Short mmCIF file of C-alpha atoms in Angstrom, two decimals:
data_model
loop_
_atom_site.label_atom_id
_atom_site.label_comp_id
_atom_site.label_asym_id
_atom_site.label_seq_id
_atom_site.Cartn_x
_atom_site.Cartn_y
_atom_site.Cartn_z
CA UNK A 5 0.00 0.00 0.00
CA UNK A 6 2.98 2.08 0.83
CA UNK A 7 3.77 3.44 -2.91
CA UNK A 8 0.11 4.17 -3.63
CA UNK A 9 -0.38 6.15 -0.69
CA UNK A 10 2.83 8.20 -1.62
CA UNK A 11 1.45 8.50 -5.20
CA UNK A 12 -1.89 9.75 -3.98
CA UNK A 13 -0.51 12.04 -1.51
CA UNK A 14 1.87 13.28 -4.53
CA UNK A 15 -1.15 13.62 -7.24
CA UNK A 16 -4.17 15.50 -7.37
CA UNK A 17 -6.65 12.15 -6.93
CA UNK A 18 -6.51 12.44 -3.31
CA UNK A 19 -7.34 16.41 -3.31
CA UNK A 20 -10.66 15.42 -5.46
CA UNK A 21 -11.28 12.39 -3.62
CA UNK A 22 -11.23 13.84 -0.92
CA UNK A 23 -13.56 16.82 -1.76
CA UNK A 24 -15.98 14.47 -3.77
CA UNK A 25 -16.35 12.60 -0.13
CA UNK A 26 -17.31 16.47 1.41
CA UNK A 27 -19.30 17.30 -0.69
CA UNK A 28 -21.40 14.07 -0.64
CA UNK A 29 -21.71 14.03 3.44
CA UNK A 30 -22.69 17.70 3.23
CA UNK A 31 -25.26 16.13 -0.17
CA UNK A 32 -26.04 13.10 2.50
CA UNK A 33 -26.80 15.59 5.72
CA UNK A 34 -28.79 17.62 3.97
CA UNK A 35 -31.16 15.56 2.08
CA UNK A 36 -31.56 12.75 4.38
CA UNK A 37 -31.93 13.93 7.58
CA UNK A 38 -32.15 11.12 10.35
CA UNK A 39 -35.53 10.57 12.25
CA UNK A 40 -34.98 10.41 15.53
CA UNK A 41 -37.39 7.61 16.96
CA UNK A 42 -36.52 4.46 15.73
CA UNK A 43 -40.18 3.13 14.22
CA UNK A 44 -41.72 -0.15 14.11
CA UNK A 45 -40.15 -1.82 10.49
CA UNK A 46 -37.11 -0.35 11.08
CA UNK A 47 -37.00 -1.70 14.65
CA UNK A 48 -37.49 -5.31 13.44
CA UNK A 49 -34.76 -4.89 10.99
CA UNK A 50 -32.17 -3.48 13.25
CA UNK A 51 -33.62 -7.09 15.33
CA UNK A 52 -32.97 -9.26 12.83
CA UNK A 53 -29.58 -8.07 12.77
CA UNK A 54 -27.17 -6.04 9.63
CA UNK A 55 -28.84 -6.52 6.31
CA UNK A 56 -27.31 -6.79 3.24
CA UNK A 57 -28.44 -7.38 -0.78
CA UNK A 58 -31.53 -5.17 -0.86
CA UNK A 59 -30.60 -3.79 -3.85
CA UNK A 60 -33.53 -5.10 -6.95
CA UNK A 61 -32.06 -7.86 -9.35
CA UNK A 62 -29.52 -6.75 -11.72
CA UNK A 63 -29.18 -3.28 -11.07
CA UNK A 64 -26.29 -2.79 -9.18
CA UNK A 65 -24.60 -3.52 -12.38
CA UNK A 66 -21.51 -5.89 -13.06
CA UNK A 67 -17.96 -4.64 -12.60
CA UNK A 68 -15.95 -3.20 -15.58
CA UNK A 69 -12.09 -3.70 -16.96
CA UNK A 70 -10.96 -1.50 -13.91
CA UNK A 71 -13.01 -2.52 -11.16
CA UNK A 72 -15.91 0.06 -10.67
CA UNK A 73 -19.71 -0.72 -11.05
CA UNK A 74 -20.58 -0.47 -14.24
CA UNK A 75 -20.55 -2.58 -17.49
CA UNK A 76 -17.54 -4.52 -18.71
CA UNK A 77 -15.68 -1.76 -20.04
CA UNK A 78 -17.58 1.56 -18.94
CA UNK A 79 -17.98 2.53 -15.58
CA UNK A 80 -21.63 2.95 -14.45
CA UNK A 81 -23.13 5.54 -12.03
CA UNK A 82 -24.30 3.41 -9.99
CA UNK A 83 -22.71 2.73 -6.93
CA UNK A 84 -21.78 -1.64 -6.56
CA UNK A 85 -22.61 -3.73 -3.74
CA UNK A 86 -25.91 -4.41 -3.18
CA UNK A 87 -26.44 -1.87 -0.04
CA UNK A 88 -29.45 0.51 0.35
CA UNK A 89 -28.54 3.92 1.49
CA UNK A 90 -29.10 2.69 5.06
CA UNK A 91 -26.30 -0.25 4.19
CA UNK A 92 -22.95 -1.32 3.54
CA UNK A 93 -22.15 -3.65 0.51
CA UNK A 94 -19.72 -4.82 -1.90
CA UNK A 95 -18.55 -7.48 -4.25
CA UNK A 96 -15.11 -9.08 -5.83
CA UNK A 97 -14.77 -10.09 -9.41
CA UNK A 98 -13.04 -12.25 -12.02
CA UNK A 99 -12.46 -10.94 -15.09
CA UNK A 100 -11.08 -12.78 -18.46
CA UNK A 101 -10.85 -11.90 -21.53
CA UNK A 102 -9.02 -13.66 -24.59
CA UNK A 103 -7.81 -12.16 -27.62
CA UNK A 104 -6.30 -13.85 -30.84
CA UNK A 105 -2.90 -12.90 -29.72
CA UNK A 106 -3.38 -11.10 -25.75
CA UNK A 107 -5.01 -12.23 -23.08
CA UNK A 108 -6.56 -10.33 -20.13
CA UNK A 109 -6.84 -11.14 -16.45
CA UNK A 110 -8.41 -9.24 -14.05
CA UNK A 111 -9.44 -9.37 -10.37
CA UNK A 112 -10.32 -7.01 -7.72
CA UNK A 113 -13.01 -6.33 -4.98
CA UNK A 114 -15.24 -3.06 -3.91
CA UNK A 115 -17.43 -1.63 -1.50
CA UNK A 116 -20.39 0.67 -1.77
CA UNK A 117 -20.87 2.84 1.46
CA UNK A 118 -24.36 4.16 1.97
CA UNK A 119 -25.64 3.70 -1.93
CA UNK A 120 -23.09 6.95 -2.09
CA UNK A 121 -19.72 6.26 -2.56
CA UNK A 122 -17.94 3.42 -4.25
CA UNK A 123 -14.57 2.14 -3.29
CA UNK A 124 -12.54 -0.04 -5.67
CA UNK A 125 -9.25 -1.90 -6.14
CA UNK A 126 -8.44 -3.73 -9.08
CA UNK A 127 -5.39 -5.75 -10.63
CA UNK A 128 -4.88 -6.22 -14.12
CA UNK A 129 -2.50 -8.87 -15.33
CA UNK A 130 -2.52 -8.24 -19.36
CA UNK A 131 -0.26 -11.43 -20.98
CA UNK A 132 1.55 -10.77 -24.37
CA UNK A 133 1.69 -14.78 -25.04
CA UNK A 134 3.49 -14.73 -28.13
CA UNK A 135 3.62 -11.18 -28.94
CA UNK A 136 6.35 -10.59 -26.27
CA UNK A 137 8.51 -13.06 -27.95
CA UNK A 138 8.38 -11.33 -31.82
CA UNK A 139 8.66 -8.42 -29.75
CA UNK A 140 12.37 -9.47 -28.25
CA UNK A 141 10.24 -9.35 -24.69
CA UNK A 142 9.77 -13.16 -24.20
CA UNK A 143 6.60 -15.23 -24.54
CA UNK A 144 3.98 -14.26 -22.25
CA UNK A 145 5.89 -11.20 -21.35
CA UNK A 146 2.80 -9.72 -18.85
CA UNK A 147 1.85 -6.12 -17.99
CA UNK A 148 0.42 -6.01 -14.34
CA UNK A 149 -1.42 -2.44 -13.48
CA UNK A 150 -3.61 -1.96 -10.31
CA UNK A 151 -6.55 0.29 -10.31
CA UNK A 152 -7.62 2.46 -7.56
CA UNK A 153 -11.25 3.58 -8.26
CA UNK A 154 -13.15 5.60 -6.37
CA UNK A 155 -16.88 7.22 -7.06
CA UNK A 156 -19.49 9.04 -5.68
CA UNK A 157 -23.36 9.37 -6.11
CA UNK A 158 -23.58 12.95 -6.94
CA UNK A 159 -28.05 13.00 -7.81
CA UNK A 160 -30.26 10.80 -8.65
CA UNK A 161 -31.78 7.49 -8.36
CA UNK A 162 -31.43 5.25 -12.11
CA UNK A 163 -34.58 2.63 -10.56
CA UNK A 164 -37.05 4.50 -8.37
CA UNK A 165 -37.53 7.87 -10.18
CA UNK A 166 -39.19 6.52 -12.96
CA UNK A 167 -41.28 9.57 -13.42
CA UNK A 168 -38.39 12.10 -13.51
CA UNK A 169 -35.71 12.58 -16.89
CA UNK A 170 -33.00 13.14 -14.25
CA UNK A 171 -30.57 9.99 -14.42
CA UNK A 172 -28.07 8.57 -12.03
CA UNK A 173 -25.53 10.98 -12.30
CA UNK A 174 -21.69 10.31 -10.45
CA UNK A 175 -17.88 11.15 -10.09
CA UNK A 176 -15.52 9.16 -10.16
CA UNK A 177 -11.66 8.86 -10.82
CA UNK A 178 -9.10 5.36 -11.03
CA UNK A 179 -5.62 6.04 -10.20
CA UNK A 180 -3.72 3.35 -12.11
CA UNK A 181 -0.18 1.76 -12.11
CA UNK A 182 1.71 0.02 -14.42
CA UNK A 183 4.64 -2.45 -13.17
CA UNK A 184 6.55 -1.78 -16.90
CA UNK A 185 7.69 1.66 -16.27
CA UNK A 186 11.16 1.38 -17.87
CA UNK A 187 9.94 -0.50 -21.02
CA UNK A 188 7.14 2.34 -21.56
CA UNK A 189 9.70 5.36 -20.83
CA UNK A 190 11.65 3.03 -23.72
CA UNK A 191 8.62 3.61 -26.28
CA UNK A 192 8.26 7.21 -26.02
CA UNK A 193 5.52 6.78 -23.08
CA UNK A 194 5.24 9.69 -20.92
CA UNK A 195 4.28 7.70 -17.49
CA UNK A 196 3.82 4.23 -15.70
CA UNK A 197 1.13 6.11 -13.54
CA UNK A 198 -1.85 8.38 -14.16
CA UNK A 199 -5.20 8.76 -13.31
CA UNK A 200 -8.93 8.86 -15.36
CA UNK A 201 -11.18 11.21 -14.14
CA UNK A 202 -15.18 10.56 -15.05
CA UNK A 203 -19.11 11.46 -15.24
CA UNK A 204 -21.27 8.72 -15.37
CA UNK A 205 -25.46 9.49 -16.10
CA UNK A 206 -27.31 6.02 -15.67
CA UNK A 207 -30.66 5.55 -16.05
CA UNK A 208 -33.39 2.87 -16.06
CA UNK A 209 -36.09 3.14 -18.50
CA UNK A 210 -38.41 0.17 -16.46
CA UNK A 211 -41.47 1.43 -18.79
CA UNK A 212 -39.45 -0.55 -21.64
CA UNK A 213 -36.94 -2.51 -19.84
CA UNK A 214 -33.85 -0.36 -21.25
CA UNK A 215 -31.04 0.57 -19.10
CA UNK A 216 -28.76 3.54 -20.94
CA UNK A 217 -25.53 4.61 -19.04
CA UNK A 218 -23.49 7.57 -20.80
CA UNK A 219 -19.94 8.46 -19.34
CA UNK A 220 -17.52 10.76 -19.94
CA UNK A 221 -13.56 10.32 -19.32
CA UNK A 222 -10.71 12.54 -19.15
CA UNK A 223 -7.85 10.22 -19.42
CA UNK A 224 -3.65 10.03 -21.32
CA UNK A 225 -4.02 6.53 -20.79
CA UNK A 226 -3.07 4.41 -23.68
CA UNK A 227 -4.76 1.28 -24.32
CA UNK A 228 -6.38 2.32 -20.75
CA UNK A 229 -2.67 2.05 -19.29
CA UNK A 230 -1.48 -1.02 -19.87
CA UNK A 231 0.63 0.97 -22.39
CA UNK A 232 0.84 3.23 -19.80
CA UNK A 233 0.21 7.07 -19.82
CA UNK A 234 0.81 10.06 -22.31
CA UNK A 235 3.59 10.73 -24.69
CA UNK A 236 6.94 12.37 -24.70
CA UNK A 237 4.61 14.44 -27.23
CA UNK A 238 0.99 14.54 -26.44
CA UNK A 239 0.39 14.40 -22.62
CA UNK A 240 -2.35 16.18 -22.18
CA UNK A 241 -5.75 15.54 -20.77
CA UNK A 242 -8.69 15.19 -23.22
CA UNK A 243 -12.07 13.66 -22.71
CA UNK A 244 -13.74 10.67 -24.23
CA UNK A 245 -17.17 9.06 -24.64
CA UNK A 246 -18.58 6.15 -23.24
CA UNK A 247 -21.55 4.49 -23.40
CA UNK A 248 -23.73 1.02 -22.70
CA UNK A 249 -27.46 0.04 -23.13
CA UNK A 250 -28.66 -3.14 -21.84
CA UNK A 251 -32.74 -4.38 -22.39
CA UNK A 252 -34.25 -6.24 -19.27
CA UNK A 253 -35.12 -9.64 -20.47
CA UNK A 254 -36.33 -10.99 -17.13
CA UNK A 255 -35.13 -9.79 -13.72
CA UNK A 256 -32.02 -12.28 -14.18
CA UNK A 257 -31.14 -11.47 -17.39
CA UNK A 258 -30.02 -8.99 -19.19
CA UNK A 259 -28.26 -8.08 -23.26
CA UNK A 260 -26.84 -4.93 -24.33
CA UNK A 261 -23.77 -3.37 -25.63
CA UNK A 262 -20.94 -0.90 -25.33
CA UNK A 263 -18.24 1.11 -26.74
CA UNK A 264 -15.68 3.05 -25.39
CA UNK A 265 -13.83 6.05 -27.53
CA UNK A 266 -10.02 5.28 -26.84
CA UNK A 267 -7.27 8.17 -27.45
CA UNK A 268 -4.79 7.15 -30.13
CA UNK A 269 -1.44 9.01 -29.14
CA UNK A 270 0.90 6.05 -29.79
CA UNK A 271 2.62 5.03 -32.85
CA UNK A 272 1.26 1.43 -32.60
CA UNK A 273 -2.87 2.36 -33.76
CA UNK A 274 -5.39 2.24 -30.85
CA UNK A 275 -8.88 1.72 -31.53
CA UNK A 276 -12.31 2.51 -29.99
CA UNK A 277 -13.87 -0.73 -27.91
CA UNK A 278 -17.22 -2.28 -28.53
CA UNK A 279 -18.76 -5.30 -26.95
CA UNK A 280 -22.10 -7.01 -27.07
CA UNK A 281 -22.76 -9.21 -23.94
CA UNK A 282 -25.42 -11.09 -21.67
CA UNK A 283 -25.50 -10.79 -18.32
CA UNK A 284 -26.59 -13.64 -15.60
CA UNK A 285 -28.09 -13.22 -12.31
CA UNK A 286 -28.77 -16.95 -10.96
CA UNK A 287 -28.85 -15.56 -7.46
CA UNK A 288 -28.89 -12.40 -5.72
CA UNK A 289 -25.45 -12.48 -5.29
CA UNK A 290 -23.74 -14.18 -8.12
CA UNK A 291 -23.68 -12.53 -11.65
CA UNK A 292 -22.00 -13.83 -14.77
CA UNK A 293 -21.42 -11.76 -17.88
CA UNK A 294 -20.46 -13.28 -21.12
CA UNK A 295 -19.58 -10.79 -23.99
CA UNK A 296 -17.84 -10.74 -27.04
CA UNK A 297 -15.04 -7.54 -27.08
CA UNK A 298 -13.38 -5.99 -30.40
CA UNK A 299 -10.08 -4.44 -29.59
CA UNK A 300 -8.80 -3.43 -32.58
CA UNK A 301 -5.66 -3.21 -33.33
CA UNK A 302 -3.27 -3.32 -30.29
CA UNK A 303 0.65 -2.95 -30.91
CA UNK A 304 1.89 -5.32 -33.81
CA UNK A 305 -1.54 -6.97 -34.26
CA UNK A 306 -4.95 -6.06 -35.54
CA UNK A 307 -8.67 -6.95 -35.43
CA UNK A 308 -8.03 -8.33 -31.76
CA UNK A 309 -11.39 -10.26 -30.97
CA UNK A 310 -11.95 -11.31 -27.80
CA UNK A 311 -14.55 -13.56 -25.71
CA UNK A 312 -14.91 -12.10 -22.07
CA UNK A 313 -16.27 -14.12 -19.12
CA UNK A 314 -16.57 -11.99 -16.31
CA UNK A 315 -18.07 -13.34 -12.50
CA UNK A 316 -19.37 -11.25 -10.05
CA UNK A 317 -20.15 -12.11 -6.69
CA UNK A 318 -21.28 -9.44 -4.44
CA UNK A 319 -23.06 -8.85 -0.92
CA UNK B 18 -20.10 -5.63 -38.10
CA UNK B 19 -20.12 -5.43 -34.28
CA UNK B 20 -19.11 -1.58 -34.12
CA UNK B 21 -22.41 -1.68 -36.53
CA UNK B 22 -25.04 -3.98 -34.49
CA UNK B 23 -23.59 -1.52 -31.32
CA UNK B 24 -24.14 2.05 -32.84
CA UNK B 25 -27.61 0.55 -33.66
CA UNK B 26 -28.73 -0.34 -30.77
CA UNK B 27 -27.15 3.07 -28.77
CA UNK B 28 -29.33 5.11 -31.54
CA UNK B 29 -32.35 3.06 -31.20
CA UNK B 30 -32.12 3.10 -27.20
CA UNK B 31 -31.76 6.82 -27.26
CA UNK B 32 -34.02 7.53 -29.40
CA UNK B 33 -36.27 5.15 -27.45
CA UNK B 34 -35.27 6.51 -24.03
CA UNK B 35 -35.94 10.20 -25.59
CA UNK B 36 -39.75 9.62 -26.66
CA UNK B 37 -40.00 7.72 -23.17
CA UNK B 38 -39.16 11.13 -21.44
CA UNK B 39 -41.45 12.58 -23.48
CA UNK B 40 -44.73 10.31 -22.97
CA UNK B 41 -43.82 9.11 -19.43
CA UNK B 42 -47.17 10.70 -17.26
CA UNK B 43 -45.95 11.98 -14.04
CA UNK B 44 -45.96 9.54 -11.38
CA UNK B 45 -48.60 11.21 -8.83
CA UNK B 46 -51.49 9.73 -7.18
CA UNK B 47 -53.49 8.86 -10.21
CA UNK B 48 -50.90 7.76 -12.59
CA UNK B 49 -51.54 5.04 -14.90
CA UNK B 50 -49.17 2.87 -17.52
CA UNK B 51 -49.53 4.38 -20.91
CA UNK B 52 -50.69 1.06 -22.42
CA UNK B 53 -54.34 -0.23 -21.59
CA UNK B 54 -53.40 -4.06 -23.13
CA UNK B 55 -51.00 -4.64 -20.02
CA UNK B 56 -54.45 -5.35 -17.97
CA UNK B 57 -54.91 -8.14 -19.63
CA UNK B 58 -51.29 -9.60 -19.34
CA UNK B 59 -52.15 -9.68 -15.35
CA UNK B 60 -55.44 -11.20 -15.89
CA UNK B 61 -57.74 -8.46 -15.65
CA UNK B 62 -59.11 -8.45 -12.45
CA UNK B 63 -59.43 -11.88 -11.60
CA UNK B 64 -55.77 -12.48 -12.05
CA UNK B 65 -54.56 -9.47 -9.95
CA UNK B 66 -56.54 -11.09 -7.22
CA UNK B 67 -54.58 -14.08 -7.25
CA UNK B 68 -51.81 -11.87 -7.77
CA UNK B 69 -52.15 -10.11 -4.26
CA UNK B 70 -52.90 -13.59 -2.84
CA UNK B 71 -49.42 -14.59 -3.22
CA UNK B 72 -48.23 -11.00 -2.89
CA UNK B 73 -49.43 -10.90 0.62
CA UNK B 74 -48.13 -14.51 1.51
CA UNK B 75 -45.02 -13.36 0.33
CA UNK B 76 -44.83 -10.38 2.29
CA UNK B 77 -45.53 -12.15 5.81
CA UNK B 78 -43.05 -14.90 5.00
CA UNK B 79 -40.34 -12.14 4.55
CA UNK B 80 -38.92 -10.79 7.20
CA UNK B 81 -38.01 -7.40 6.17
CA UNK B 82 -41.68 -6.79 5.42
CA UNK B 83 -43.70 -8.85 7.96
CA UNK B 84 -43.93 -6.61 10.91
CA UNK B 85 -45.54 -4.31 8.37
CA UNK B 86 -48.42 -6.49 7.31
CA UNK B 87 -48.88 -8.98 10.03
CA UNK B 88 -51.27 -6.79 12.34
CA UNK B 89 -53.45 -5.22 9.97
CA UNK B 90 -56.85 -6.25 8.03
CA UNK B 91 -54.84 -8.23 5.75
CA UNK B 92 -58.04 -8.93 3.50
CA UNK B 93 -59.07 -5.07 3.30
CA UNK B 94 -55.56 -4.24 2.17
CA UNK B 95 -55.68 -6.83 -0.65
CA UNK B 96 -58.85 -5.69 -1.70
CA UNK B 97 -57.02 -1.84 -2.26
CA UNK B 98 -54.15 -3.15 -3.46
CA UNK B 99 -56.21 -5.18 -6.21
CA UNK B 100 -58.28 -2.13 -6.49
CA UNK B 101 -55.42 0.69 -6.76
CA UNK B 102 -53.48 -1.47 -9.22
CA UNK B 103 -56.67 -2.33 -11.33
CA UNK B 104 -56.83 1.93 -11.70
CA UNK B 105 -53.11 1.88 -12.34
CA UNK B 106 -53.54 -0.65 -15.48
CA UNK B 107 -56.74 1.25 -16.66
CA UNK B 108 -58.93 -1.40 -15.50
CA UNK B 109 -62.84 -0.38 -14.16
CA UNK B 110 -61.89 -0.17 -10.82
CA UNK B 111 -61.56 2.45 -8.42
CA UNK B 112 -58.99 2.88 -5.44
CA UNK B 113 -60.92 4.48 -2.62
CA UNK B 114 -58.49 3.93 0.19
CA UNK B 115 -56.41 6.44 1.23
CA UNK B 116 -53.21 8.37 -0.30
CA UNK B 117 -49.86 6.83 -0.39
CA UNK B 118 -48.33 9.72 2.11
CA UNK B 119 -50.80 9.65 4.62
CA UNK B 120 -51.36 5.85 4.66
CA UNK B 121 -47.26 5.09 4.95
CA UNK B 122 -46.70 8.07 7.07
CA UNK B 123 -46.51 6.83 10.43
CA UNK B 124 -44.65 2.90 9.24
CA UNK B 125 -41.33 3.99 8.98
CA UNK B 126 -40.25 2.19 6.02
CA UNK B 127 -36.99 2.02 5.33
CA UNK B 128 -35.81 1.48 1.75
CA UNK B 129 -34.77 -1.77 2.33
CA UNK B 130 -38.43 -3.00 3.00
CA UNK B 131 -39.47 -0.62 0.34
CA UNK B 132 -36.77 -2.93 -2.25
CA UNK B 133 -38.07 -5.96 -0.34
CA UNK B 134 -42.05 -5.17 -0.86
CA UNK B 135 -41.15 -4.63 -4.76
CA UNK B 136 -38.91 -8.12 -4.60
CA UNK B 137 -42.19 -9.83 -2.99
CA UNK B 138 -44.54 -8.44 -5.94
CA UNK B 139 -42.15 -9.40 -8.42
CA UNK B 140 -42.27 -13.35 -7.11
CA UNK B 141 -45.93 -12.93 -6.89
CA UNK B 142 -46.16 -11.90 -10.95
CA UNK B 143 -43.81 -14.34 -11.69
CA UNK B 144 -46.02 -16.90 -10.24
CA UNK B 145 -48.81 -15.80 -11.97
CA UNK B 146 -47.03 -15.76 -15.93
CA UNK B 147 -47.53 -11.43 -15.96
CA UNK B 148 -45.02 -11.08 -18.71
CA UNK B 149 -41.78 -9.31 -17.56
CA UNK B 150 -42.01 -5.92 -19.59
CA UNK B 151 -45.60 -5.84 -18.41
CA UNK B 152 -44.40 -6.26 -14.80
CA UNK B 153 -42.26 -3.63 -15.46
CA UNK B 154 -44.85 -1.39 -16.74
CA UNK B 155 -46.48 -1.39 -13.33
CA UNK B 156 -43.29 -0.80 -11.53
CA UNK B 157 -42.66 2.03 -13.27
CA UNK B 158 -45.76 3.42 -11.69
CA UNK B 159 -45.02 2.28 -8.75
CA UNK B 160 -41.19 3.09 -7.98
CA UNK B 161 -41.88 7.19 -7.43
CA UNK B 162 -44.17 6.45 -4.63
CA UNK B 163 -41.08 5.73 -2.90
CA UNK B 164 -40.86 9.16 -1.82
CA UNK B 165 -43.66 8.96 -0.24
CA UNK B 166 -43.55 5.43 1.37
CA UNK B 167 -40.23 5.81 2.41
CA UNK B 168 -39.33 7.70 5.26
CA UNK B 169 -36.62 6.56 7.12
#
């Protein structure tokens, strides 16, 4: 933990982070203020001891690429875990996805405080298999970043206010490392650290069964950092769009898609992301995503296709 | 073709979600789904007896809902609940019970039961074959009286 909480300390994330949190107990004291006598169903909760997974079916989300709520690759505004806003929750994930030439691990965990704010760590291993040999690296050369994520419920609820345009709308920012640093610096790559910055508006359209989430990022990552961050050219801040929809089939089930716009400062061509995927709810707690990614070209090779199988389990 | 089948679908859904916006009534006491067929996917009246049957064994087998149900005219409140919802689908009924303030006002629901009540009607439609977008028609009715069931 030691070098992230340096890099915080050293970078901007933990100014925001720490403001975002402010601002949403000031949000939180003001709009919720707490009766003070403790009535009847409330009582028999507080009885039956701390409650978790009250959140409805399927729309806490499932956990993207980097480890916040969301879709596979887009972050969400919803906040994961399946807590109320009188609850704690959270959830860990599993994450693969395998190209024709790269293959993606990923695992992390979160917690959602309050339905408010989101905390999230992730680990990304990203394998070159054979790549890193033609590229003088060695076979299954691996990138490993970790993600720190964090987000907060800014207005809105994307289920209950069905009778209001407002969406789900949240901040949120993932501070990222990359464990290559002196192989990126050897490419031309600005940084082995930096951190996205985003706006996420989610909303649930339950009149036709159509979720829509639309995010915007500020990011230098390239190929979201496993190519780490910036340029020794271009290393400047610019913002991207995001977006999923997903229809309802039954309260289990779900289908959509995605895309995510993707900045294209390297040499090697970087493409913009799209998936299509179904998403699994056999339980309350368990969720299983199966999607099909296009990636584009990364590095030496192109059209990179990739099934992704990601399991969620959350409380 | 995927980067095709995806900008499809996010330009159907938003045109979609914008006409939604546009036609979705207001939520108040009195709101009703849009689409009149949806009745008849809960069985017209008949059915959304049944419906509250198991609705209301549902909610006294769970506990984060029973202590709200357990002591009160459980009959009379299915009969309102068949009644209100009737109105909601655009059925010949009328609700003549009371509003959804003034009748939660003194429960202290939490949102928890609130998510748990919705949970319990969902099994209870399930049960009873209402298709899912139909269910979903009525929540969306439903789901803004939060702010007025809700307050704890």
């Amino acid at each position: 933990m030691k070098p992230i909480k340096n890099a915080l300390l050293k970078s901007p994330a933990c100014y925001v982070a720490a403001c975002l949190c402010a601002i949403s107990a000031n949000v939180a004291a003001q709009t919720e203020p707490k009766t003070s006598t403790p009535a009847p169903a409330a009582a028999d909760a507080e009885k039956s001891g701390p409650t978790f997974s009250s959140k409805l079916l399927l729309t806490g989300g499932v956990t993207n690429i980097e480890g916040s709520a969301g879709g596979g690759l887009t972050p969400w505004a919803i906040i994961g875990g399946n807590g109320t806003k009188e609850q704690i929750g959270g959830s860990v994930f599993y994450t693969q996805a395998r190209a024709n030439d790269y293959t993606l691990n990923v695992a992390g965990a979160m917690v959602g405080l309050f339905d408010r704010v989101e905390l999230s760590y992730a680990e990304q291993k990203f394998d070159t298999r054979e790549v890193g040999g033609a590229l003088g690296l060695g076979n299954g050369y691996k990138f490993t970043q970790k993600i720190y994520g964090a987000k907060v419920r800014v207005a809105g609820d994307a289920v209950l206010e069905q009778d209001s345009w407002l969406p789900q709308i949240a901040v949120g920012l993932q501070h990222k490392e990359n464990d290559r640093g002196d192989l990126l610096r050897a490419l031309g790559i600005k940084s082995d650290r930096g951190t996205d910055y985003y706006v996420s508006a989610t909303k649930l359209f339950l009149n036709s069964s159509i979720l829509v989430n639309g995010t915007v990022r500020l990011t230098k990552a390239n190929q979201t950092g496993i190519l780490g961050f910036g340029t020794n050219t271009k290393d400047k801040y610019k913002a991207y769009a995001e977006g999923s929809v997903a229809y309802l089939l039954r309260k289990d089930l779900a289908i959509g898609a995605e895309f995510r716009q993707k900045p294209d400062n390297l040499g090697f061509k970087e493409n913009n992301w799209y998936d299509v995927f179904v998403a699994y709810a056999p339980t309350k707690n368990i969720s299983v995503t199966l999607a099909y990614v296009d990636l584009g070209n990364i590095v030496i090779k192109e059209k990179q296709k990739a099934p992704y199988l990601s399991v969620q389990i959350g409380f | 073709m995927l980067k095709k089948i995806c900008f499809a679908l996010l330009a159907l859904s938003i045109t979609a979600s914008g006409a939604l916006v546009a036609t979705q009534a207001s939520a108040q006491e009195g709101a009703q789904v849009s689409d009149a067929a949806t009745f008849k996917d809960f069985g017209e009246k008949a059915g959304l007896v049944k419906i509250m049957d198991d609705f209301m064994a549902g909610l006294l087998k769970d506990p984060r809902t029973k202590s709200s149900f357990e002591n009160v005219d459980q009959q009379r409140v299915k009969e309102q609940l068949v009644d209100q919802i009737c109105a909601i689908l655009k059925g010949p009924c009328e609700y003549k019970g009371g509003k959804m303030g003034q009748v939660h006002r003194e429960l202290g629901i939490n949102r928890e039961n609130f998510n748990a009540l919705v949970e319990q009607l969902q099994f209870a439609m399930d049960k009873n074959n209402v298709p899912f977008s139909s269910q979903n028609k009525l929540l969306a009715v439903l789901a803004p009286m939060h702010r007025v069931i809700v307050t704890q």
